PDB file of C-alpha atoms in Angstrom:
ATOM      1  CA  MET A   1     -38.306  70.861  78.972  1.00  0.00           C
ATOM      2  CA  LYS A   2     -34.649  70.476  78.073  1.00  0.00           C
ATOM      3  CA  LYS A   3     -32.219  69.909  80.925  1.00  0.00           C
ATOM      4  CA  PRO A   4     -28.436  70.170  81.353  1.00  0.00           C
ATOM      5  CA  ILE A   5     -26.233  67.097  81.709  1.00  0.00           C
ATOM      6  CA  TYR A   6     -23.361  67.043  84.244  1.00  0.00           C
ATOM      7  CA  ILE A   7     -20.414  64.681  83.731  1.00  0.00           C
ATOM      8  CA  PHE A   8     -18.030  64.161  86.661  1.00  0.00           C
ATOM      9  CA  SER A   9     -16.329  60.961  85.482  1.00  0.00           C
ATOM     10  CA  SER A  10     -13.480  60.656  82.989  1.00  0.00           C
ATOM     11  CA  GLY A  11     -14.109  59.120  79.599  1.00  0.00           C
ATOM     12  CA  GLU A  12     -15.102  60.090  76.078  1.00  0.00           C
ATOM     13  CA  LEU A  13     -18.112  61.807  74.525  1.00  0.00           C
ATOM     14  CA  LYS A  14     -19.007  60.328  71.149  1.00  0.00           C
ATOM     15  CA  ARG A  15     -21.567  60.589  68.400  1.00  0.00           C
ATOM     16  CA  LYS A  16     -23.444  57.599  67.047  1.00  0.00           C
ATOM     17  CA  ASP A  17     -25.752  58.329  64.114  1.00  0.00           C
ATOM     18  CA  ASN A  18     -28.188  60.959  65.424  1.00  0.00           C
ATOM     19  CA  THR A  19     -27.436  60.617  69.100  1.00  0.00           C
ATOM     20  CA  ILE A  20     -24.523  61.039  71.494  1.00  0.00           C
ATOM     21  CA  TYR A  21     -23.218  58.978  74.376  1.00  0.00           C
ATOM     22  CA  PHE A  22     -20.625  58.999  77.143  1.00  0.00           C
ATOM     23  CA  GLU A  23     -18.245  56.049  77.333  1.00  0.00           C
ATOM     24  CA  ASN A  24     -15.731  54.932  79.957  1.00  0.00           C
ATOM     25  CA  GLU A  25     -14.602  51.699  81.581  1.00  0.00           C
ATOM     26  CA  GLU A  26     -18.037  51.317  83.179  1.00  0.00           C
ATOM     27  CA  GLY A  27     -19.732  51.205  79.787  1.00  0.00           C
ATOM     28  CA  GLN A  28     -21.853  53.496  77.617  1.00  0.00           C
ATOM     29  CA  LYS A  29     -24.518  55.974  78.670  1.00  0.00           C
ATOM     30  CA  PHE A  30     -26.623  57.550  75.955  1.00  0.00           C
ATOM     31  CA  ILE A  31     -27.588  61.213  76.217  1.00  0.00           C
ATOM     32  CA  PRO A  32     -31.024  62.205  74.868  1.00  0.00           C
ATOM     33  CA  VAL A  33     -30.186  65.008  72.439  1.00  0.00           C
ATOM     34  CA  GLU A  34     -33.750  66.272  72.138  1.00  0.00           C
ATOM     35  CA  ASN A  35     -33.924  66.766  75.930  1.00  0.00           C
ATOM     36  CA  THR A  36     -30.441  68.222  76.513  1.00  0.00           C
ATOM     37  CA  SER A  37     -29.827  71.970  76.736  1.00  0.00           C
ATOM     38  CA  ALA A  38     -26.142  71.950  77.705  1.00  0.00           C
ATOM     39  CA  ILE A  39     -23.382  69.601  78.865  1.00  0.00           C
ATOM     40  CA  TYR A  40     -21.139  70.387  81.838  1.00  0.00           C
ATOM     41  CA  VAL A  41     -17.827  68.517  81.910  1.00  0.00           C
ATOM     42  CA  PHE A  42     -15.887  68.234  85.181  1.00  0.00           C
ATOM     43  CA  GLY A  43     -13.944  65.031  84.487  1.00  0.00           C
ATOM     44  CA  GLU A  44     -11.157  64.345  81.989  1.00  0.00           C
ATOM     45  CA  VAL A  45     -13.285  63.897  78.884  1.00  0.00           C
ATOM     46  CA  ASN A  46     -12.199  63.548  75.264  1.00  0.00           C
ATOM     47  CA  VAL A  47     -14.245  64.809  72.311  1.00  0.00           C
ATOM     48  CA  ASN A  48     -13.659  64.831  68.570  1.00  0.00           C
ATOM     49  CA  LYS A  49     -14.633  67.012  65.623  1.00  0.00           C
ATOM     50  CA  ARG A  50     -17.526  64.771  64.598  1.00  0.00           C
ATOM     51  CA  PHE A  51     -19.025  65.069  68.077  1.00  0.00           C
ATOM     52  CA  LEU A  52     -18.672  68.869  68.116  1.00  0.00           C
ATOM     53  CA  GLU A  53     -20.256  69.151  64.671  1.00  0.00           C
ATOM     54  CA  PHE A  54     -23.278  67.281  65.970  1.00  0.00           C
ATOM     55  CA  LEU A  55     -23.527  69.583  69.013  1.00  0.00           C
ATOM     56  CA  THR A  56     -23.565  72.530  66.610  1.00  0.00           C
ATOM     57  CA  GLN A  57     -26.365  70.968  64.586  1.00  0.00           C
ATOM     58  CA  SER A  58     -28.309  70.269  67.791  1.00  0.00           C
ATOM     59  CA  GLY A  59     -27.636  73.660  69.404  1.00  0.00           C
ATOM     60  CA  ILE A  60     -26.076  72.154  72.543  1.00  0.00           C
ATOM     61  CA  ILE A  61     -23.461  74.154  74.455  1.00  0.00           C
ATOM     62  CA  LEU A  62     -20.501  72.371  76.075  1.00  0.00           C
ATOM     63  CA  HIS A  63     -18.969  73.869  79.256  1.00  0.00           C
ATOM     64  CA  PHE A  64     -15.609  72.722  80.637  1.00  0.00           C
ATOM     65  CA  PHE A  65     -14.347  72.863  84.231  1.00  0.00           C
ATOM     66  CA  ASN A  66     -10.962  71.606  85.395  1.00  0.00           C
ATOM     67  CA  ARG A  67     -10.214  69.333  88.349  1.00  0.00           C
ATOM     68  CA  TYR A  68      -9.899  72.361  90.627  1.00  0.00           C
ATOM     69  CA  ASP A  69     -13.547  73.367  89.993  1.00  0.00           C
ATOM     70  CA  TYR A  70     -12.440  76.310  87.834  1.00  0.00           C
ATOM     71  CA  TYR A  71     -14.383  77.208  84.722  1.00  0.00           C
ATOM     72  CA  VAL A  72     -12.101  76.638  81.731  1.00  0.00           C
ATOM     73  CA  GLY A  73     -14.183  77.577  78.715  1.00  0.00           C
ATOM     74  CA  THR A  74     -17.174  76.868  76.512  1.00  0.00           C
ATOM     75  CA  PHE A  75     -17.751  75.334  73.121  1.00  0.00           C
ATOM     76  CA  TYR A  76     -20.285  77.870  71.856  1.00  0.00           C
ATOM     77  CA  PRO A  77     -21.878  76.519  68.665  1.00  0.00           C
ATOM     78  CA  ARG A  78     -22.478  78.756  65.689  1.00  0.00           C
ATOM     79  CA  GLU A  79     -25.326  81.085  66.600  1.00  0.00           C
ATOM     80  CA  HIS A  80     -28.600  79.933  65.095  1.00  0.00           C
ATOM     81  CA  LEU A  81     -30.497  83.099  66.053  1.00  0.00           C
ATOM     82  CA  ASN A  82     -28.094  85.643  64.590  1.00  0.00           C
ATOM     83  CA  SER A  83     -29.470  89.139  64.112  1.00  0.00           C
ATOM     84  CA  GLY A  84     -27.135  91.610  62.450  1.00  0.00           C
ATOM     85  CA  TYR A  85     -29.492  94.423  63.382  1.00  0.00           C
ATOM     86  CA  LEU A  86     -29.465  93.591  67.105  1.00  0.00           C
ATOM     87  CA  ILE A  87     -25.694  93.090  67.185  1.00  0.00           C
ATOM     88  CA  LEU A  88     -25.270  96.545  65.660  1.00  0.00           C
ATOM     89  CA  LYS A  89     -27.610  97.990  68.297  1.00  0.00           C
ATOM     90  CA  GLN A  90     -25.711  96.181  71.039  1.00  0.00           C
ATOM     91  CA  ALA A  91     -22.405  97.585  69.766  1.00  0.00           C
ATOM     92  CA  GLN A  92     -23.864 101.087  69.438  1.00  0.00           C
ATOM     93  CA  HIS A  93     -25.006 101.050  73.040  1.00  0.00           C
ATOM     94  CA  TYR A  94     -21.587  99.859  74.160  1.00  0.00           C
ATOM     95  CA  LEU A  95     -19.714 102.511  72.170  1.00  0.00           C
ATOM     96  CA  ASP A  96     -21.950 105.339  73.399  1.00  0.00           C
ATOM     97  CA  PRO A  97     -20.694 106.114  76.955  1.00  0.00           C
ATOM     98  CA  GLU A  98     -24.059 107.443  78.127  1.00  0.00           C
ATOM     99  CA  LYS A  99     -26.069 104.513  76.776  1.00  0.00           C
ATOM    100  CA  ARG A 100     -23.554 102.002  78.104  1.00  0.00           C
ATOM    101  CA  LEU A 101     -23.590 103.587  81.564  1.00  0.00           C
ATOM    102  CA  LYS A 102     -27.396 103.517  81.651  1.00  0.00           C
ATOM    103  CA  ILE A 103     -27.518  99.750  81.102  1.00  0.00           C
ATOM    104  CA  ALA A 104     -24.529  99.019  83.366  1.00  0.00           C
ATOM    105  CA  ARG A 105     -26.074 101.103  86.144  1.00  0.00           C
ATOM    106  CA  GLU A 106     -29.259  99.069  85.960  1.00  0.00           C
ATOM    107  CA  PHE A 107     -27.305  95.825  86.418  1.00  0.00           C
ATOM    108  CA  VAL A 108     -25.758  97.259  89.587  1.00  0.00           C
ATOM    109  CA  VAL A 109     -29.130  98.574  90.794  1.00  0.00           C
ATOM    110  CA  GLY A 110     -30.595  95.094  90.339  1.00  0.00           C
ATOM    111  CA  ALA A 111     -27.694  93.471  92.174  1.00  0.00           C
ATOM    112  CA  SER A 112     -27.911  95.958  95.042  1.00  0.00           C
ATOM    113  CA  LYS A 113     -31.687  95.678  95.459  1.00  0.00           C
ATOM    114  CA  ASN A 114     -31.548  91.876  95.424  1.00  0.00           C
ATOM    115  CA  ILE A 115     -28.732  91.922  97.969  1.00  0.00           C
ATOM    116  CA  GLN A 116     -30.927  94.116 100.185  1.00  0.00           C
ATOM    117  CA  GLN A 117     -33.785  91.652  99.734  1.00  0.00           C
ATOM    118  CA  VAL A 118     -31.565  88.816 100.984  1.00  0.00           C
ATOM    119  CA  ILE A 119     -30.437  90.911 103.957  1.00  0.00           C
ATOM    120  CA  ARG A 120     -34.028  91.811 104.895  1.00  0.00           C
ATOM    121  CA  TYR A 121     -35.097  88.170 104.518  1.00  0.00           C
ATOM    122  CA  TYR A 122     -32.650  87.119 107.211  1.00  0.00           C
ATOM    123  CA  MET A 123     -33.272  90.196 109.372  1.00  0.00           C
ATOM    124  CA  ASN A 124     -36.926  89.154 109.487  1.00  0.00           C
ATOM    125  CA  ARG A 125     -35.728  85.813 110.804  1.00  0.00           C
ATOM    126  CA  GLY A 126     -33.817  87.311 113.712  1.00  0.00           C
ATOM    127  CA  LYS A 127     -30.366  87.843 112.211  1.00  0.00           C
ATOM    128  CA  GLN A 128     -28.636  91.006 113.471  1.00  0.00           C
ATOM    129  CA  LEU A 129     -27.816  92.672 110.166  1.00  0.00           C
ATOM    130  CA  SER A 130     -28.989  96.266 110.635  1.00  0.00           C
ATOM    131  CA  GLU A 131     -25.455  97.706 110.354  1.00  0.00           C
ATOM    132  CA  VAL A 132     -24.831  95.849 107.096  1.00  0.00           C
ATOM    133  CA  ASP A 133     -28.233  96.893 105.793  1.00  0.00           C
ATOM    134  CA  ASP A 134     -27.574 100.561 106.576  1.00  0.00           C
ATOM    135  CA  ALA A 135     -24.129 100.451 104.950  1.00  0.00           C
ATOM    136  CA  ILE A 136     -25.516  98.948 101.742  1.00  0.00           C
ATOM    137  CA  LYS A 137     -28.368 101.464 101.598  1.00  0.00           C
ATOM    138  CA  LYS A 138     -25.876 104.340 101.813  1.00  0.00           C
ATOM    139  CA  LEU A 139     -23.789 102.845  99.029  1.00  0.00           C
ATOM    140  CA  ASP A 140     -26.915 102.188  96.972  1.00  0.00           C
ATOM    141  CA  GLU A 141     -27.608 105.934  96.949  1.00  0.00           C
ATOM    142  CA  LYS A 142     -24.296 106.499  95.160  1.00  0.00           C
ATOM    143  CA  ILE A 143     -25.201 104.356  92.149  1.00  0.00           C
ATOM    144  CA  GLU A 144     -27.192 107.073  90.379  1.00  0.00           C
ATOM    145  CA  LYS A 145     -24.388 109.575  90.973  1.00  0.00           C
ATOM    146  CA  CYS A 146     -21.714 107.523  89.179  1.00  0.00           C
ATOM    147  CA  LEU A 147     -20.424 109.344  86.102  1.00  0.00           C
ATOM    148  CA  ASN A 148     -18.550 106.471  84.473  1.00  0.00           C
ATOM    149  CA  ILE A 149     -18.128 102.682  84.508  1.00  0.00           C
ATOM    150  CA  GLU A 150     -15.074 102.817  86.782  1.00  0.00           C
ATOM    151  CA  GLU A 151     -16.984 104.656  89.512  1.00  0.00           C
ATOM    152  CA  LEU A 152     -19.901 102.269  89.091  1.00  0.00           C
ATOM    153  CA  MET A 153     -17.666  99.202  89.422  1.00  0.00           C
ATOM    154  CA  ALA A 154     -16.108 100.672  92.561  1.00  0.00           C
ATOM    155  CA  VAL A 155     -19.509 101.220  94.200  1.00  0.00           C
ATOM    156  CA  GLU A 156     -20.634  97.730  93.179  1.00  0.00           C
ATOM    157  CA  GLY A 157     -17.487  96.270  94.725  1.00  0.00           C
ATOM    158  CA  ASN A 158     -18.040  98.173  97.968  1.00  0.00           C
ATOM    159  CA  ILE A 159     -21.646  96.948  98.140  1.00  0.00           C
ATOM    160  CA  ARG A 160     -20.489  93.345  97.785  1.00  0.00           C
ATOM    161  CA  ASP A 161     -17.765  93.830 100.414  1.00  0.00           C
ATOM    162  CA  SER A 162     -20.402  95.082 102.849  1.00  0.00           C
ATOM    163  CA  TYR A 163     -22.738  92.268 101.888  1.00  0.00           C
ATOM    164  CA  TYR A 164     -20.118  89.579 102.466  1.00  0.00           C
ATOM    165  CA  ARG A 165     -19.830  90.766 106.074  1.00  0.00           C
ATOM    166  CA  ALA A 166     -23.358  89.407 106.543  1.00  0.00           C
ATOM    167  CA  PHE A 167     -22.420  85.851 105.591  1.00  0.00           C
ATOM    168  CA  ASP A 168     -20.909  84.986 108.973  1.00  0.00           C
ATOM    169  CA  VAL A 169     -24.026  86.269 110.752  1.00  0.00           C
ATOM    170  CA  ILE A 170     -26.392  84.417 108.408  1.00  0.00           C
ATOM    171  CA  LEU A 171     -24.517  81.119 108.585  1.00  0.00           C
ATOM    172  CA  GLY A 172     -23.227  81.288 112.162  1.00  0.00           C
ATOM    173  CA  LYS A 173     -20.654  78.548 111.591  1.00  0.00           C
ATOM    174  CA  GLN A 174     -17.016  79.072 112.495  1.00  0.00           C
ATOM    175  CA  GLU A 175     -15.686  76.572 109.939  1.00  0.00           C
ATOM    176  CA  PHE A 176     -17.492  78.530 107.213  1.00  0.00           C
ATOM    177  CA  SER A 177     -16.335  81.998 108.293  1.00  0.00           C
ATOM    178  CA  PHE A 178     -15.874  84.407 105.409  1.00  0.00           C
ATOM    179  CA  ASP A 179     -12.843  86.509 106.496  1.00  0.00           C
ATOM    180  CA  HIS A 180     -12.282  88.098 103.050  1.00  0.00           C
ATOM    181  CA  ARG A 181     -13.069  87.416  99.387  1.00  0.00           C
ATOM    182  CA  SER A 182     -10.431  85.227  97.724  1.00  0.00           C
ATOM    183  CA  ARG A 183     -10.791  83.732  94.257  1.00  0.00           C
ATOM    184  CA  ARG A 184      -7.913  82.005  92.496  1.00  0.00           C
ATOM    185  CA  PRO A 185      -7.161  80.249  94.713  1.00  0.00           C
ATOM    186  CA  PRO A 186     -10.082  80.362  97.182  1.00  0.00           C
ATOM    187  CA  GLU A 187      -8.562  80.313 100.662  1.00  0.00           C
ATOM    188  CA  ASN A 188     -11.449  78.873 102.683  1.00  0.00           C
ATOM    189  CA  TYR A 189     -14.571  76.743 102.346  1.00  0.00           C
ATOM    190  CA  LEU A 190     -17.016  79.619 101.884  1.00  0.00           C
ATOM    191  CA  ASN A 191     -14.948  81.285  99.166  1.00  0.00           C
ATOM    192  CA  THR A 192     -14.764  77.949  97.353  1.00  0.00           C
ATOM    193  CA  LEU A 193     -18.559  77.674  97.359  1.00  0.00           C
ATOM    194  CA  ILE A 194     -18.996  81.275  96.168  1.00  0.00           C
ATOM    195  CA  SER A 195     -16.530  80.844  93.302  1.00  0.00           C
ATOM    196  CA  PHE A 196     -18.005  77.506  92.231  1.00  0.00           C
ATOM    197  CA  GLY A 197     -21.565  78.794  92.377  1.00  0.00           C
ATOM    198  CA  ASN A 198     -20.746  81.971  90.463  1.00  0.00           C
ATOM    199  CA  SER A 199     -19.014  79.952  87.740  1.00  0.00           C
ATOM    200  CA  LEU A 200     -22.087  77.758  87.348  1.00  0.00           C
ATOM    201  CA  LEU A 201     -24.327  80.809  87.097  1.00  0.00           C
ATOM    202  CA  TYR A 202     -22.081  82.402  84.458  1.00  0.00           C
ATOM    203  CA  THR A 203     -22.458  79.318  82.276  1.00  0.00           C
ATOM    204  CA  VAL A 204     -26.226  79.103  82.830  1.00  0.00           C
ATOM    205  CA  VAL A 205     -26.633  82.726  81.709  1.00  0.00           C
ATOM    206  CA  LEU A 206     -24.358  82.067  78.738  1.00  0.00           C
ATOM    207  CA  SER A 207     -26.519  79.102  77.742  1.00  0.00           C
ATOM    208  CA  GLU A 208     -29.618  81.293  77.930  1.00  0.00           C
ATOM    209  CA  ILE A 209     -27.980  84.039  75.849  1.00  0.00           C
ATOM    210  CA  TYR A 210     -27.428  81.428  73.129  1.00  0.00           C
ATOM    211  CA  LYS A 211     -31.212  81.116  72.851  1.00  0.00           C
ATOM    212  CA  THR A 212     -31.633  84.851  72.153  1.00  0.00           C
ATOM    213  CA  HIS A 213     -30.389  87.280  69.488  1.00  0.00           C
ATOM    214  CA  LEU A 214     -27.835  88.820  71.867  1.00  0.00           C
ATOM    215  CA  ASP A 215     -24.066  88.537  71.438  1.00  0.00           C
ATOM    216  CA  PRO A 216     -22.384  87.312  74.660  1.00  0.00           C
ATOM    217  CA  ARG A 217     -19.134  89.068  73.748  1.00  0.00           C
ATOM    218  CA  ILE A 218     -20.601  92.551  74.162  1.00  0.00           C
ATOM    219  CA  GLY A 219     -21.213  93.400  77.805  1.00  0.00           C
ATOM    220  CA  PHE A 220     -21.819  96.805  79.353  1.00  0.00           C
ATOM    221  CA  LEU A 221     -20.701  96.698  82.977  1.00  0.00           C
ATOM    222  CA  HIS A 222     -17.744  94.403  82.288  1.00  0.00           C
ATOM    223  CA  ALA A 223     -15.486  95.703  79.535  1.00  0.00           C
ATOM    224  CA  THR A 224     -15.652  93.983  76.162  1.00  0.00           C
ATOM    225  CA  ASN A 225     -12.255  92.602  75.147  1.00  0.00           C
ATOM    226  CA  PHE A 226     -10.584  90.007  72.936  1.00  0.00           C
ATOM    227  CA  ARG A 227     -10.562  87.188  75.459  1.00  0.00           C
ATOM    228  CA  ARG A 228     -13.906  86.338  76.932  1.00  0.00           C
ATOM    229  CA  PHE A 229     -17.672  86.566  77.068  1.00  0.00           C
ATOM    230  CA  THR A 230     -18.846  89.508  79.165  1.00  0.00           C
ATOM    231  CA  LEU A 231     -22.616  89.911  78.822  1.00  0.00           C
ATOM    232  CA  ASN A 232     -23.195  86.783  80.908  1.00  0.00           C
ATOM    233  CA  LEU A 233     -21.066  88.303  83.671  1.00  0.00           C
ATOM    234  CA  ASP A 234     -23.216  91.444  83.599  1.00  0.00           C
ATOM    235  CA  VAL A 235     -26.547  89.669  83.828  1.00  0.00           C
ATOM    236  CA  SER A 236     -25.265  87.284  86.497  1.00  0.00           C
ATOM    237  CA  GLU A 237     -24.711  90.198  88.872  1.00  0.00           C
ATOM    238  CA  VAL A 238     -28.477  90.602  89.148  1.00  0.00           C
ATOM    239  CA  PHE A 239     -29.053  86.949  90.038  1.00  0.00           C
ATOM    240  CA  LYS A 240     -26.080  85.997  92.230  1.00  0.00           C
ATOM    241  CA  PRO A 241     -27.745  87.054  95.507  1.00  0.00           C
ATOM    242  CA  ILE A 242     -31.061  85.313  94.884  1.00  0.00           C
ATOM    243  CA  ILE A 243     -29.720  82.150  93.257  1.00  0.00           C
ATOM    244  CA  VAL A 244     -26.097  81.359  94.163  1.00  0.00           C
ATOM    245  CA  ASP A 245     -26.026  82.867  97.644  1.00  0.00           C
ATOM    246  CA  ARG A 246     -29.378  81.384  98.650  1.00  0.00           C
ATOM    247  CA  VAL A 247     -28.155  77.962  97.493  1.00  0.00           C
ATOM    248  CA  ILE A 248     -25.023  78.346  99.636  1.00  0.00           C
ATOM    249  CA  PHE A 249     -27.036  79.397 102.693  1.00  0.00           C
ATOM    250  CA  THR A 250     -29.256  76.330 102.249  1.00  0.00           C
ATOM    251  CA  LEU A 251     -26.392  73.884 101.753  1.00  0.00           C
ATOM    252  CA  VAL A 252     -24.365  75.111 104.719  1.00  0.00           C
ATOM    253  CA  GLY A 253     -27.300  75.952 106.977  1.00  0.00           C
ATOM    254  CA  LYS A 254     -28.808  72.475 106.602  1.00  0.00           C
ATOM    255  CA  ASN A 255     -25.399  70.720 106.848  1.00  0.00           C
ATOM    256  CA  MET A 256     -25.827  69.327 103.351  1.00  0.00           C
ATOM    257  CA  ILE A 257     -22.232  70.409 102.722  1.00  0.00           C
ATOM    258  CA  THR A 258     -19.644  70.232 105.517  1.00  0.00           C
ATOM    259  CA  LYS A 259     -15.887  70.615 105.712  1.00  0.00           C
ATOM    260  CA  GLU A 260     -15.626  66.909 104.842  1.00  0.00           C
ATOM    261  CA  HIS A 261     -16.676  67.763 101.276  1.00  0.00           C
ATOM    262  CA  PHE A 262     -13.502  69.810 100.644  1.00  0.00           C
ATOM    263  CA  GLU A 263      -9.842  69.082 100.136  1.00  0.00           C
ATOM    264  CA  LYS A 264      -6.705  71.191  99.981  1.00  0.00           C
ATOM    265  CA  SER A 265      -4.592  71.310  96.847  1.00  0.00           C
ATOM    266  CA  MET A 266      -1.805  73.431  95.434  1.00  0.00           C
ATOM    267  CA  HIS A 267      -4.620  75.473  93.864  1.00  0.00           C
ATOM    268  CA  GLY A 268      -6.293  76.269  97.175  1.00  0.00           C
ATOM    269  CA  ILE A 269      -9.320  74.607  98.721  1.00  0.00           C
ATOM    270  CA  VAL A 270     -11.554  72.716  96.282  1.00  0.00           C
ATOM    271  CA  LEU A 271     -14.751  70.723  96.462  1.00  0.00           C
ATOM    272  CA  LYS A 272     -14.525  66.962  96.275  1.00  0.00           C
ATOM    273  CA  GLU A 273     -16.625  65.247  93.633  1.00  0.00           C
ATOM    274  CA  LYS A 274     -19.373  64.403  96.132  1.00  0.00           C
ATOM    275  CA  GLY A 275     -19.487  68.028  97.242  1.00  0.00           C
ATOM    276  CA  MET A 276     -19.782  69.244  93.660  1.00  0.00           C
ATOM    277  CA  LYS A 277     -22.634  66.841  92.996  1.00  0.00           C
ATOM    278  CA  ILE A 278     -24.509  68.019  96.085  1.00  0.00           C
ATOM    279  CA  PHE A 279     -24.018  71.654  95.072  1.00  0.00           C
ATOM    280  CA  VAL A 280     -25.089  71.041  91.471  1.00  0.00           C
ATOM    281  CA  GLU A 281     -28.221  69.188  92.571  1.00  0.00           C
ATOM    282  CA  GLU A 282     -29.326  72.016  94.865  1.00  0.00           C
ATOM    283  CA  PHE A 283     -28.365  74.610  92.242  1.00  0.00           C
ATOM    284  CA  GLU A 284     -30.544  72.875  89.650  1.00  0.00           C
ATOM    285  CA  ASN A 285     -33.364  72.602  92.187  1.00  0.00           C
ATOM    286  CA  LYS A 286     -33.177  76.354  92.678  1.00  0.00           C
ATOM    287  CA  LEU A 287     -33.211  77.067  88.945  1.00  0.00           C
ATOM    288  CA  SER A 288     -36.284  74.881  88.473  1.00  0.00           C
ATOM    289  CA  THR A 289     -38.133  76.405  91.435  1.00  0.00           C
ATOM    290  CA  THR A 290     -41.131  78.446  90.309  1.00  0.00           C
ATOM    291  CA  PHE A 291     -42.679  81.567  91.815  1.00  0.00           C
ATOM    292  CA  ASN A 292     -45.496  83.899  90.856  1.00  0.00           C
ATOM    293  CA  HIS A 293     -44.148  86.653  88.627  1.00  0.00           C
ATOM    294  CA  SER A 294     -46.121  89.757  89.589  1.00  0.00           C
ATOM    295  CA  ARG A 295     -45.691  91.444  86.219  1.00  0.00           C
ATOM    296  CA  LEU A 296     -46.600  88.391  84.137  1.00  0.00           C
ATOM    297  CA  GLY A 297     -49.244  87.092  86.512  1.00  0.00           C
ATOM    298  CA  LYS A 298     -48.058  83.499  86.220  1.00  0.00           C
ATOM    299  CA  ASN A 299     -45.503  81.122  87.665  1.00  0.00           C
ATOM    300  CA  VAL A 300     -42.016  81.087  86.147  1.00  0.00           C
ATOM    301  CA  SER A 301     -38.820  79.238  87.080  1.00  0.00           C
ATOM    302  CA  TYR A 302     -35.599  81.023  87.960  1.00  0.00           C
ATOM    303  CA  ARG A 303     -34.017  79.611  84.803  1.00  0.00           C
ATOM    304  CA  ARG A 304     -36.865  81.045  82.741  1.00  0.00           C
ATOM    305  CA  LEU A 305     -36.498  84.312  84.646  1.00  0.00           C
ATOM    306  CA  ILE A 306     -32.957  84.676  83.317  1.00  0.00           C
ATOM    307  CA  ARG A 307     -34.217  84.300  79.744  1.00  0.00           C
ATOM    308  CA  LEU A 308     -36.925  86.895  80.380  1.00  0.00           C
ATOM    309  CA  GLU A 309     -34.242  89.276  81.644  1.00  0.00           C
ATOM    310  CA  LEU A 310     -32.389  88.876  78.345  1.00  0.00           C
ATOM    311  CA  TYR A 311     -35.570  89.555  76.370  1.00  0.00           C
ATOM    312  CA  LYS A 312     -36.019  92.768  78.363  1.00  0.00           C
ATOM    313  CA  LEU A 313     -32.490  93.781  77.411  1.00  0.00           C
ATOM    314  CA  GLU A 314     -33.233  93.085  73.744  1.00  0.00           C
ATOM    315  CA  LYS A 315     -36.271  95.362  73.910  1.00  0.00           C
ATOM    316  CA  HIS A 316     -34.144  98.117  75.440  1.00  0.00           C
ATOM    317  CA  LEU A 317     -31.551  97.877  72.684  1.00  0.00           C
ATOM    318  CA  ILE A 318     -34.149  98.329  69.957  1.00  0.00           C
ATOM    319  CA  ASP A 319     -35.801 101.223  71.856  1.00  0.00           C
ATOM    320  CA  GLU A 320     -38.975  99.270  72.501  1.00  0.00           C
ATOM    321  CA  GLU A 321     -38.973  99.310  76.304  1.00  0.00           C
ATOM    322  CA  GLU A 322     -36.516 100.703  78.871  1.00  0.00           C
ATOM    323  CA  TYR A 323     -34.591  97.980  80.684  1.00  0.00           C
ATOM    324  CA  LYS A 324     -35.234  97.619  84.395  1.00  0.00           C
ATOM    325  CA  ALA A 325     -33.412  94.864  86.236  1.00  0.00           C
ATOM    326  CA  PHE A 326     -35.414  92.190  88.029  1.00  0.00           C
ATOM    327  CA  VAL A 327     -35.790  92.744  91.769  1.00  0.00           C
ATOM    328  CA  ALA A 328     -37.079  89.898  93.942  1.00  0.00           C
ATOM    329  CA  ARG A 329     -40.217  90.453  96.010  1.00  0.00           C
ATOM    330  CA  TRP A 330     -40.448  87.984  98.875  1.00  0.00           C
TER     331      TRP A 330
END
């Protein structure tokens, strides 16, 4: 199975014949092209046209993050699974308000149900979260009543605000108190972990979209525009609670990440390199974790689950099977 490569050091990515390697003052490290699905760059790394051409030929995506842990952008090679028919269907569903709302609503339903699963998981382990659970259930009832995307986004935002109130109860650590959601810049340790984890998930979903016939520029919940990919943001909403948030609860709960792994900068609080490596390792462990998929009757990994979600969306767009978001069953 192909795996992603993470580069935290500064240096240069180069091509040599039919392979690629990373070079810096410590020497050269070859990257096995046939086993690489994507490359994540966190250090100051130079690339050239010849290298990018080879990534295109090999179908390898290149994701860039800056020194403040922020996602910068992606080199998205020319699509090798282009389907004009599916792109037209995707655009038709976006341009039809009713069809767009139907898909967008399902993303929010999936996010809400998975959030409730996380809440119940910790309630069953003695955490006092009944008030949060009740608040989210009441908001969940409003999803089907939303008449447009704006109303849907508002309900989704309120569900997440209620959900974030549970983080302090789940973690029970003063130094990792939530307070409020802050992004650019994140104002405390927990917000830094949430932002970093969400950014990683966005890129993982984007990498999986590349392996389908879907166009990442046409989302349904998040508005399509001239600047960014949006479909990966949509699909990520379903998986944030059961992938990113569970990783954070593990890292903080088991003291794998402490306040010593952060530093303050003019861009807010950021993870040090060691902290990023610890997070990435646990994140990859989560993605490779397998569970028994009740519908398929076999074990699948969380990374594979994301791809299956995209296939379900494809079937919906071509009127083969109505899309229903994945909901965890623990």
